[in-house]
mmCIF file of C-alpha atoms in Angstrom:
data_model
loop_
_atom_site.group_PDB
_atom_site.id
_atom_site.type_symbol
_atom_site.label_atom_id
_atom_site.label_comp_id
_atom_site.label_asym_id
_atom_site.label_seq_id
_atom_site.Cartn_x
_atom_site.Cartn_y
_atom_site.Cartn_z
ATOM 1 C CA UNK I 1 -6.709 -1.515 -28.036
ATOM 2 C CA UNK I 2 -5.029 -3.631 -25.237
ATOM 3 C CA UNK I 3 -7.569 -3.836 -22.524
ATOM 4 C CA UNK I 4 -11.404 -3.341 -21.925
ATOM 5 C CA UNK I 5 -12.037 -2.822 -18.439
ATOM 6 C CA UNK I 6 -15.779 -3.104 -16.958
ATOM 7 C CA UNK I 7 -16.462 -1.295 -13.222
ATOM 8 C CA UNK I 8 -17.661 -3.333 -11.193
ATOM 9 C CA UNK I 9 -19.836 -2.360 -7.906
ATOM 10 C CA UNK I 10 -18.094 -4.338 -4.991
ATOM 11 C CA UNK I 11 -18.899 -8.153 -5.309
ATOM 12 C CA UNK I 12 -20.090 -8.985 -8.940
ATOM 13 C CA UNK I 13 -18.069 -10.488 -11.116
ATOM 14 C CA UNK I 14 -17.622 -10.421 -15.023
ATOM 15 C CA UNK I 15 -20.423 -11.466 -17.096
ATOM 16 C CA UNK I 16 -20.510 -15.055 -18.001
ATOM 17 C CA UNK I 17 -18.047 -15.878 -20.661
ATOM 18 C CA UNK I 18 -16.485 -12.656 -21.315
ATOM 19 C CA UNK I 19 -12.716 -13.193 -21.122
ATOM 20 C CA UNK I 20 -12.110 -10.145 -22.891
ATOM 21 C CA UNK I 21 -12.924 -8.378 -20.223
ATOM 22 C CA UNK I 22 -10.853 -6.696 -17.193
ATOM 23 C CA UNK I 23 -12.533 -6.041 -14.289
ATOM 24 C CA UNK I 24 -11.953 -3.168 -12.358
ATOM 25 C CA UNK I 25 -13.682 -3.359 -8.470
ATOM 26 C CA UNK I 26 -15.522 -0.942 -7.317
ATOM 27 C CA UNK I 27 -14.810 -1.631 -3.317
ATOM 28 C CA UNK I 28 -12.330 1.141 -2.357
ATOM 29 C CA UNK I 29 -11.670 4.700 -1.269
ATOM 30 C CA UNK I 30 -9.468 6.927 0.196
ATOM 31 C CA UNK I 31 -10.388 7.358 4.006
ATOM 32 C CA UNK I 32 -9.151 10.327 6.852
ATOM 33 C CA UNK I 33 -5.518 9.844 7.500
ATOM 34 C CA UNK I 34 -5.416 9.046 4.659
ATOM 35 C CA UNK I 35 -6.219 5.221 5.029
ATOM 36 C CA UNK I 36 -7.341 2.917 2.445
ATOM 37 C CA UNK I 37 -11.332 1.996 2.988
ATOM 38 C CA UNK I 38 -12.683 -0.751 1.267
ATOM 39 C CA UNK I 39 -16.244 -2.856 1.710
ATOM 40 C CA UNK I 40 -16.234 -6.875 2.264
ATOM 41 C CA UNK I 41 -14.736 -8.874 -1.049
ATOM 42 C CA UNK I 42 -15.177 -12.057 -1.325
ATOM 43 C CA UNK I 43 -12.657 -14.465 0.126
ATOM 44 C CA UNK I 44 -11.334 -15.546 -3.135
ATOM 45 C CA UNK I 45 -11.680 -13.151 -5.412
ATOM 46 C CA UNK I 46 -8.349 -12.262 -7.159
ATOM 47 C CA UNK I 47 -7.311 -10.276 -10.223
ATOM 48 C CA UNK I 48 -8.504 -7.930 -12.146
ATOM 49 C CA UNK I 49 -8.006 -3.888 -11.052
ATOM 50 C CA UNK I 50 -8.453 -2.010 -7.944
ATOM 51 C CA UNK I 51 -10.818 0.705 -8.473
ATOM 52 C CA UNK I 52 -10.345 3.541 -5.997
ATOM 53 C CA UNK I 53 -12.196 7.073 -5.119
ATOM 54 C CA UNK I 54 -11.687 9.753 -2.905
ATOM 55 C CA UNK I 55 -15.183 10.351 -1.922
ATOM 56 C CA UNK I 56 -15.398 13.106 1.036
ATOM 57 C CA UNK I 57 -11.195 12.971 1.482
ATOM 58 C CA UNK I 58 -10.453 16.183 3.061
ATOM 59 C CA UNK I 59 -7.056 15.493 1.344
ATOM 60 C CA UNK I 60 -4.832 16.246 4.921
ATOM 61 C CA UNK I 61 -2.171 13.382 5.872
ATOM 62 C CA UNK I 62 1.340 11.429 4.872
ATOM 63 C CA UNK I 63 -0.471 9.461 2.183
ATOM 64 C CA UNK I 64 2.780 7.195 2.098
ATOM 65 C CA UNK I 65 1.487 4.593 4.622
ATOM 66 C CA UNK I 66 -1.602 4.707 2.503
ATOM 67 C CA UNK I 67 0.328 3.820 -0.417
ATOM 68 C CA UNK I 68 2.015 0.833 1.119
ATOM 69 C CA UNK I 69 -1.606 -0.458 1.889
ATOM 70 C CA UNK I 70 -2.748 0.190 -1.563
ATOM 71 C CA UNK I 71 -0.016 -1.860 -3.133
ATOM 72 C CA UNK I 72 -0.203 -4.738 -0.261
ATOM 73 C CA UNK I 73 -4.130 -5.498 -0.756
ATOM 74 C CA UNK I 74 -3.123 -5.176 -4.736
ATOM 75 C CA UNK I 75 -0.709 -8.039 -3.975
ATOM 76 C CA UNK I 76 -2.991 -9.793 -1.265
ATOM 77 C CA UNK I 77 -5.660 -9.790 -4.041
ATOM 78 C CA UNK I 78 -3.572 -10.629 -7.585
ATOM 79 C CA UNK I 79 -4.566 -6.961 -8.663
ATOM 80 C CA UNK I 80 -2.437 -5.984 -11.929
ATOM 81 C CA UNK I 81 -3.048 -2.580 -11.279
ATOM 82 C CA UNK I 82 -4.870 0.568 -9.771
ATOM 83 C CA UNK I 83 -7.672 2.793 -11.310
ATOM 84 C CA UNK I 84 -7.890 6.206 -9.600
ATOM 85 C CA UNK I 85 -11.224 7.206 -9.998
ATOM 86 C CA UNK I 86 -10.490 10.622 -8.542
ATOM 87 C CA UNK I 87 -13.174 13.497 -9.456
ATOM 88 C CA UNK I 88 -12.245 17.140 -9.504
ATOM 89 C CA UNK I 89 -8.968 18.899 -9.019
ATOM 90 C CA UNK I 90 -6.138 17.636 -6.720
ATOM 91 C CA UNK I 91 -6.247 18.417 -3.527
ATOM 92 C CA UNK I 92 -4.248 17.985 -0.419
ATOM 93 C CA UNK I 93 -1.644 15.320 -0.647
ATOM 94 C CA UNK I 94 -3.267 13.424 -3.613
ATOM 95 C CA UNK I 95 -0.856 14.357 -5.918
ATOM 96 C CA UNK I 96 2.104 13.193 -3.829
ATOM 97 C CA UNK I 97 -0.057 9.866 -3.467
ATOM 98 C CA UNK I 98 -0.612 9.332 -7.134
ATOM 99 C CA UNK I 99 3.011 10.031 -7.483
ATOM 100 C CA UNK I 100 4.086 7.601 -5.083
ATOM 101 C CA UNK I 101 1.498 4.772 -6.791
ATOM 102 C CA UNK I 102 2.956 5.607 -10.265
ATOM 103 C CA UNK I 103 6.425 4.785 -9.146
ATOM 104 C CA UNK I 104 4.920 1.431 -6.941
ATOM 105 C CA UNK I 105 3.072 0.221 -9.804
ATOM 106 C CA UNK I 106 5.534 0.710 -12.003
ATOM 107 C CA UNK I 107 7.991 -1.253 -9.526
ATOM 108 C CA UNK I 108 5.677 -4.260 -10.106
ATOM 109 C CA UNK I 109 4.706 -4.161 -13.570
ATOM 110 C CA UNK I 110 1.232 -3.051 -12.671
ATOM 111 C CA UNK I 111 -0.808 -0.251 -14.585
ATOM 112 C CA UNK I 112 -2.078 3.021 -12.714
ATOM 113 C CA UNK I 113 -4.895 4.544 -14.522
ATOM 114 C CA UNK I 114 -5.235 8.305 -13.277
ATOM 115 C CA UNK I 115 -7.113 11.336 -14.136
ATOM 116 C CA UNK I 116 -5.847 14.292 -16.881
ATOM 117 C CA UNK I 117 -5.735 16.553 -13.699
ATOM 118 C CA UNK I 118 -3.261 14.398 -12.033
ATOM 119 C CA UNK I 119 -1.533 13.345 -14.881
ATOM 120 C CA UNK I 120 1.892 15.582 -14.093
ATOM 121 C CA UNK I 121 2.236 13.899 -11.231
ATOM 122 C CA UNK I 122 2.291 10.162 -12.578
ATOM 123 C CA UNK I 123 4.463 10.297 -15.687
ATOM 124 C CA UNK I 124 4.379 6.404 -16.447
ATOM 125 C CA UNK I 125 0.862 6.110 -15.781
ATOM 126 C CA UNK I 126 -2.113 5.715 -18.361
ATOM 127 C CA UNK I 127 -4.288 9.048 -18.309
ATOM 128 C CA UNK I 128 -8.191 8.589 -18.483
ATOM 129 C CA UNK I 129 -9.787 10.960 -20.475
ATOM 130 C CA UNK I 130 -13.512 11.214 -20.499
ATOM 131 C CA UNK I 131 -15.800 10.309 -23.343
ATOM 132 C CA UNK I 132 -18.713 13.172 -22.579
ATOM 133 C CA UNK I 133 -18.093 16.481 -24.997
ATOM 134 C CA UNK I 134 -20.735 19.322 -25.853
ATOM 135 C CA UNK I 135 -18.967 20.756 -28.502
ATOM 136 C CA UNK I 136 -15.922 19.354 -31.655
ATOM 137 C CA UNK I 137 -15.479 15.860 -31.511
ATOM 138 C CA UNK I 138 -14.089 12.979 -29.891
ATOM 139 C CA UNK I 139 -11.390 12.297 -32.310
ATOM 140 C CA UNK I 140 -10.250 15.277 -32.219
ATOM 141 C CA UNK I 141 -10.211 15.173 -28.619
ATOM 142 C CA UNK I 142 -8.202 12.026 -28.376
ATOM 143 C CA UNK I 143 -5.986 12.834 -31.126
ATOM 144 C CA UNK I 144 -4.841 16.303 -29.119
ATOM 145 C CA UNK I 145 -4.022 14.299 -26.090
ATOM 146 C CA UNK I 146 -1.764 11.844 -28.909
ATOM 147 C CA UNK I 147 0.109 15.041 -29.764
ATOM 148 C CA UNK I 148 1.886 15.171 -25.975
ATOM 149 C CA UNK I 149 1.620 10.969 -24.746
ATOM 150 C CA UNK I 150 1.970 7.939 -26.552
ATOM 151 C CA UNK I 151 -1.413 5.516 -27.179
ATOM 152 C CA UNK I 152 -0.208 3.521 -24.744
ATOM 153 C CA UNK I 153 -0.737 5.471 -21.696
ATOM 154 C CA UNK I 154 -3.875 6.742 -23.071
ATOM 155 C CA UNK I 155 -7.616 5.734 -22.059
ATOM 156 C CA UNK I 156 -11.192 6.498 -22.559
ATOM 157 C CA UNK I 157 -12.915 6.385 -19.458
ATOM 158 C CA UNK I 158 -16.364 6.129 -21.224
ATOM 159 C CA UNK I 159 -19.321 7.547 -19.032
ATOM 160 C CA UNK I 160 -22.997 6.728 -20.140
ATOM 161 C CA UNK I 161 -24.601 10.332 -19.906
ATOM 162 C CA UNK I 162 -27.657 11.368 -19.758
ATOM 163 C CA UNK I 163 -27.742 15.311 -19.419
ATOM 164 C CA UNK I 164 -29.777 18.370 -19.702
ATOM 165 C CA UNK I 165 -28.032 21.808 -20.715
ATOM 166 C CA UNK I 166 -29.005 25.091 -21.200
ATOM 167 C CA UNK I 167 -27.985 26.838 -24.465
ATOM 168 C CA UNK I 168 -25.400 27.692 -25.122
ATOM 169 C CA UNK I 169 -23.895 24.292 -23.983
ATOM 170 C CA UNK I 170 -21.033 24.205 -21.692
ATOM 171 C CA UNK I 171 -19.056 22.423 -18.675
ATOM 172 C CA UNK I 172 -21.436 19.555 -17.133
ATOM 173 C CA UNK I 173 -25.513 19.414 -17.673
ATOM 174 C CA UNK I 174 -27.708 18.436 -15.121
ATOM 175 C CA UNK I 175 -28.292 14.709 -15.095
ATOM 176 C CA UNK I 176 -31.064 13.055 -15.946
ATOM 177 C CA UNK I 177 -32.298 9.697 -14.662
ATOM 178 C CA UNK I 178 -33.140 7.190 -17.284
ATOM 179 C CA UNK I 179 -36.996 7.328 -16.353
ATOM 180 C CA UNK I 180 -37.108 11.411 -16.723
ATOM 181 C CA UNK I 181 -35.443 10.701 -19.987
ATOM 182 C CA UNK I 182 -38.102 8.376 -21.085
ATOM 183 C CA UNK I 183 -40.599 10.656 -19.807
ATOM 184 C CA UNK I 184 -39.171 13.812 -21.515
ATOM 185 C CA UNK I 185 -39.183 11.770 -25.036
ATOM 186 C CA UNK I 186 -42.385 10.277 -24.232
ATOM 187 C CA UNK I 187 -43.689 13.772 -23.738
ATOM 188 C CA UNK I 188 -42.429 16.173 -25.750
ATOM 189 C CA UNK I 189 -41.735 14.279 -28.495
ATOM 190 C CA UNK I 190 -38.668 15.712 -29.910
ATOM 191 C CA UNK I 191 -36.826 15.157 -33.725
ATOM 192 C CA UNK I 192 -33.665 12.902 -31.571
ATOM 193 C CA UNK I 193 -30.543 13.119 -33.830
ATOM 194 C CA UNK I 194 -27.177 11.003 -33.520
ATOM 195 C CA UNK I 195 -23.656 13.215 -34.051
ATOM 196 C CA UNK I 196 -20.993 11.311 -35.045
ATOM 197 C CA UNK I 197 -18.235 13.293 -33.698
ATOM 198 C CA UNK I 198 -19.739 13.640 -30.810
ATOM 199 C CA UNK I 199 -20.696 9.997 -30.599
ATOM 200 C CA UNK I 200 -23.804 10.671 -28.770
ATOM 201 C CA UNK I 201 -27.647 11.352 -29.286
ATOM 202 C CA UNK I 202 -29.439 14.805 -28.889
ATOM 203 C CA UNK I 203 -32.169 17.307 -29.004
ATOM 204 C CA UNK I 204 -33.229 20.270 -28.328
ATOM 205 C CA UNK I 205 -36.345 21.916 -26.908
ATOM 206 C CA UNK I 206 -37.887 24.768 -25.083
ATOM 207 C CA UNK I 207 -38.606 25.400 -21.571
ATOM 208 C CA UNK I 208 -41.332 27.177 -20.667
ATOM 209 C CA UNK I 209 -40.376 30.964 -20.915
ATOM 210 C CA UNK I 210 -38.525 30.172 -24.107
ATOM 211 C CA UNK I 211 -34.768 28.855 -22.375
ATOM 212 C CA UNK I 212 -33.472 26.827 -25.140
ATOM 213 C CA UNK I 213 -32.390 23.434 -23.861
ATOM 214 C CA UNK I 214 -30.046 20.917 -25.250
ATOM 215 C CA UNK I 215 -30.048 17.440 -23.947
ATOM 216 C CA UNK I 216 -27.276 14.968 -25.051
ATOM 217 C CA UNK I 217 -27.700 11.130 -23.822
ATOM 218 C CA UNK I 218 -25.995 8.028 -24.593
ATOM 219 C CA UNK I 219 -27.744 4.322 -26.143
ATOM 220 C CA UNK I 220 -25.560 0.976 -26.766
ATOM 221 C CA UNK I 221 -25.179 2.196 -30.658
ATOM 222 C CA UNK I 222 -22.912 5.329 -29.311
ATOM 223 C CA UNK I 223 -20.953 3.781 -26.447
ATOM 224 C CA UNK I 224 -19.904 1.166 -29.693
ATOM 225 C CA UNK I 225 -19.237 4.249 -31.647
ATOM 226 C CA UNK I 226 -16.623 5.127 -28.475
ATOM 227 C CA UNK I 227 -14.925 2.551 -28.610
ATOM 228 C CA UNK I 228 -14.726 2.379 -32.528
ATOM 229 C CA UNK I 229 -12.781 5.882 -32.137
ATOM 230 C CA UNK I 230 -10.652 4.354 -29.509
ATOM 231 C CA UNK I 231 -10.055 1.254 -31.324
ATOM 232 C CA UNK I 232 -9.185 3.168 -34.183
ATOM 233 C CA UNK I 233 -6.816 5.232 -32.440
ATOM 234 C CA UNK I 234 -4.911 2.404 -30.417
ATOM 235 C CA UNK I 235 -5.340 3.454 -27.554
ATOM 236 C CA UNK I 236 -4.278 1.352 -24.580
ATOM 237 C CA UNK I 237 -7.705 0.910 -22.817
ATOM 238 C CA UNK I 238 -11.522 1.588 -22.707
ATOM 239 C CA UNK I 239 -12.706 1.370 -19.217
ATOM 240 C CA UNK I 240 -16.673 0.651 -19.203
ATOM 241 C CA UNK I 241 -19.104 1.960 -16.464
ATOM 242 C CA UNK I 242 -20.403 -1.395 -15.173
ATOM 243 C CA UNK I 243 -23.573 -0.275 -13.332
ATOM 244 C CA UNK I 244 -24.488 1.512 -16.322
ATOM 245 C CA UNK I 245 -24.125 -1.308 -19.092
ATOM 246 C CA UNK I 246 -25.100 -3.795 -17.459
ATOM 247 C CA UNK I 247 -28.425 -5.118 -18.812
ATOM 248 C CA UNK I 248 -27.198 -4.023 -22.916
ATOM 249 C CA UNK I 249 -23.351 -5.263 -22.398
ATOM 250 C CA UNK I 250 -23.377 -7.823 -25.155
ATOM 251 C CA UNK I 251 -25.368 -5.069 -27.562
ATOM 252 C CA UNK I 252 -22.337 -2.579 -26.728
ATOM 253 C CA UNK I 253 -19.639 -5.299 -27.559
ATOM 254 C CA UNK I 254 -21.339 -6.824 -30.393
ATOM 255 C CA UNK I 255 -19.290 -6.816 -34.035
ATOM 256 C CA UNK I 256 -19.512 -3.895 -35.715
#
């Protein structure tokens, strides 16, 4: 595996002594226009990647101004690259942005990390493909996306989930915060299992009026079972939820 990158909330900086990390900043989005937005950094701060979302882009505009400012702050700052952290299907002029940030970065050397949605439209960019499954197993998962790109412009984007489903389990749960976890353990006191294709914890239980439930969450033991599989499968990057990990970071990264 090539890089580890952590996301990082707008700000922070790496852990102390963790050189093996990349950070990826959490500080910009895709604004009306479109424009790029981005919250105060400090002064200095340089390196690492810029982390970007499209958060309430109604996806109308040129985005190729937008571009140019993407790739002048990633100069202004010592960026090495661009994570789009873009959720759902493309919309609007997204695609033609992506496209026009895969040939940019790829101008300077830089990686562009993008979504499987948006992957047509980026062909020398790394595609980030999401760690959460209900059903077969992550290997298997990563080792179809092998069979049409190269390891090296593949990534896990790992997500540390915590979700309820209702049985048969499909699509996205409904999230739990760590506290109703706790509280659902605490009270119904359920047999917890670990999958190892999955590479996640779960139970089951029922609801009153008998709806089978399924809940899958995620501990430090099977976000270091994630990146095992990644490892394994030389992939070119993990990229690590920062909020998330931050109080069990060294337990994630620990030796196997």
């Amino acid at each position: 595996m090539e890089e580890l990158l952590l996301a990082l909330p707008a700000g922070q900086s790496l852990p102390s002594g963790r050189r093996d990390l990349v950070p990826a900043h959490m500080a910009y989005r895709i604004g009306a226009g479109p424009r790029l937005l981005g919250v105060r950094l400090p002064p200095g701060l340089q390196g690492g990647l810029m982390m970007l979302d499209c958060r309430d882009f109604d996806g109308q505009g040129d985005p190729t101004p937008c571009c140019r400012q993407i790739l002048g702050e990633c100069r202004r700052r010592g960026f090495r690259g661009v994570v789009c952290d873009f959720e759902g299907l493309p919309i609007g002029c997204l695609p033609k942005l992506v496209a026009l940030l895969d040939r940019g970065c790829s101008g300077q050397g830089w990686a562009l990390y993008v979504p499987e949605a948006y992957a047509p439209h980026a062909p020398s960019a790394r595609v980030l493909l999401p760690s959460c499954l209900t059903s077969g197993t992550l290997e298997r998962r990563l080792r179809a996306a092998l069979a049409h790109r190269p390891a090296q412009q593949l990534a896990l984007a790992v997500e540390w989930v915590r979700e309820d489903f209702l049985l048969p389990a499909s699509g996205r749960g409904d999230p739990l915060t760590q506290a109703a976890l706790d509280e659902q353990l605490r009270r119904l006191e359920p047999a917890v299992f670990f999958d190892r294709g999955l590479c996640a914890h779960y139970y089951t239980y029922l609801a009153p009026g008998g709806q089978a439930h399924f809940v899958l969450f995620d501990t430090p033991r099977s976000l270091r079972e994630k990146l095992a599989v990644a490892r394994r499968l030389d992939l070119a990057a993990v990229l690590l939820p920062g909020p998330e990990v931050a109080g069990c970071l060294e337990d994630i990264l620990a030796p196997a």
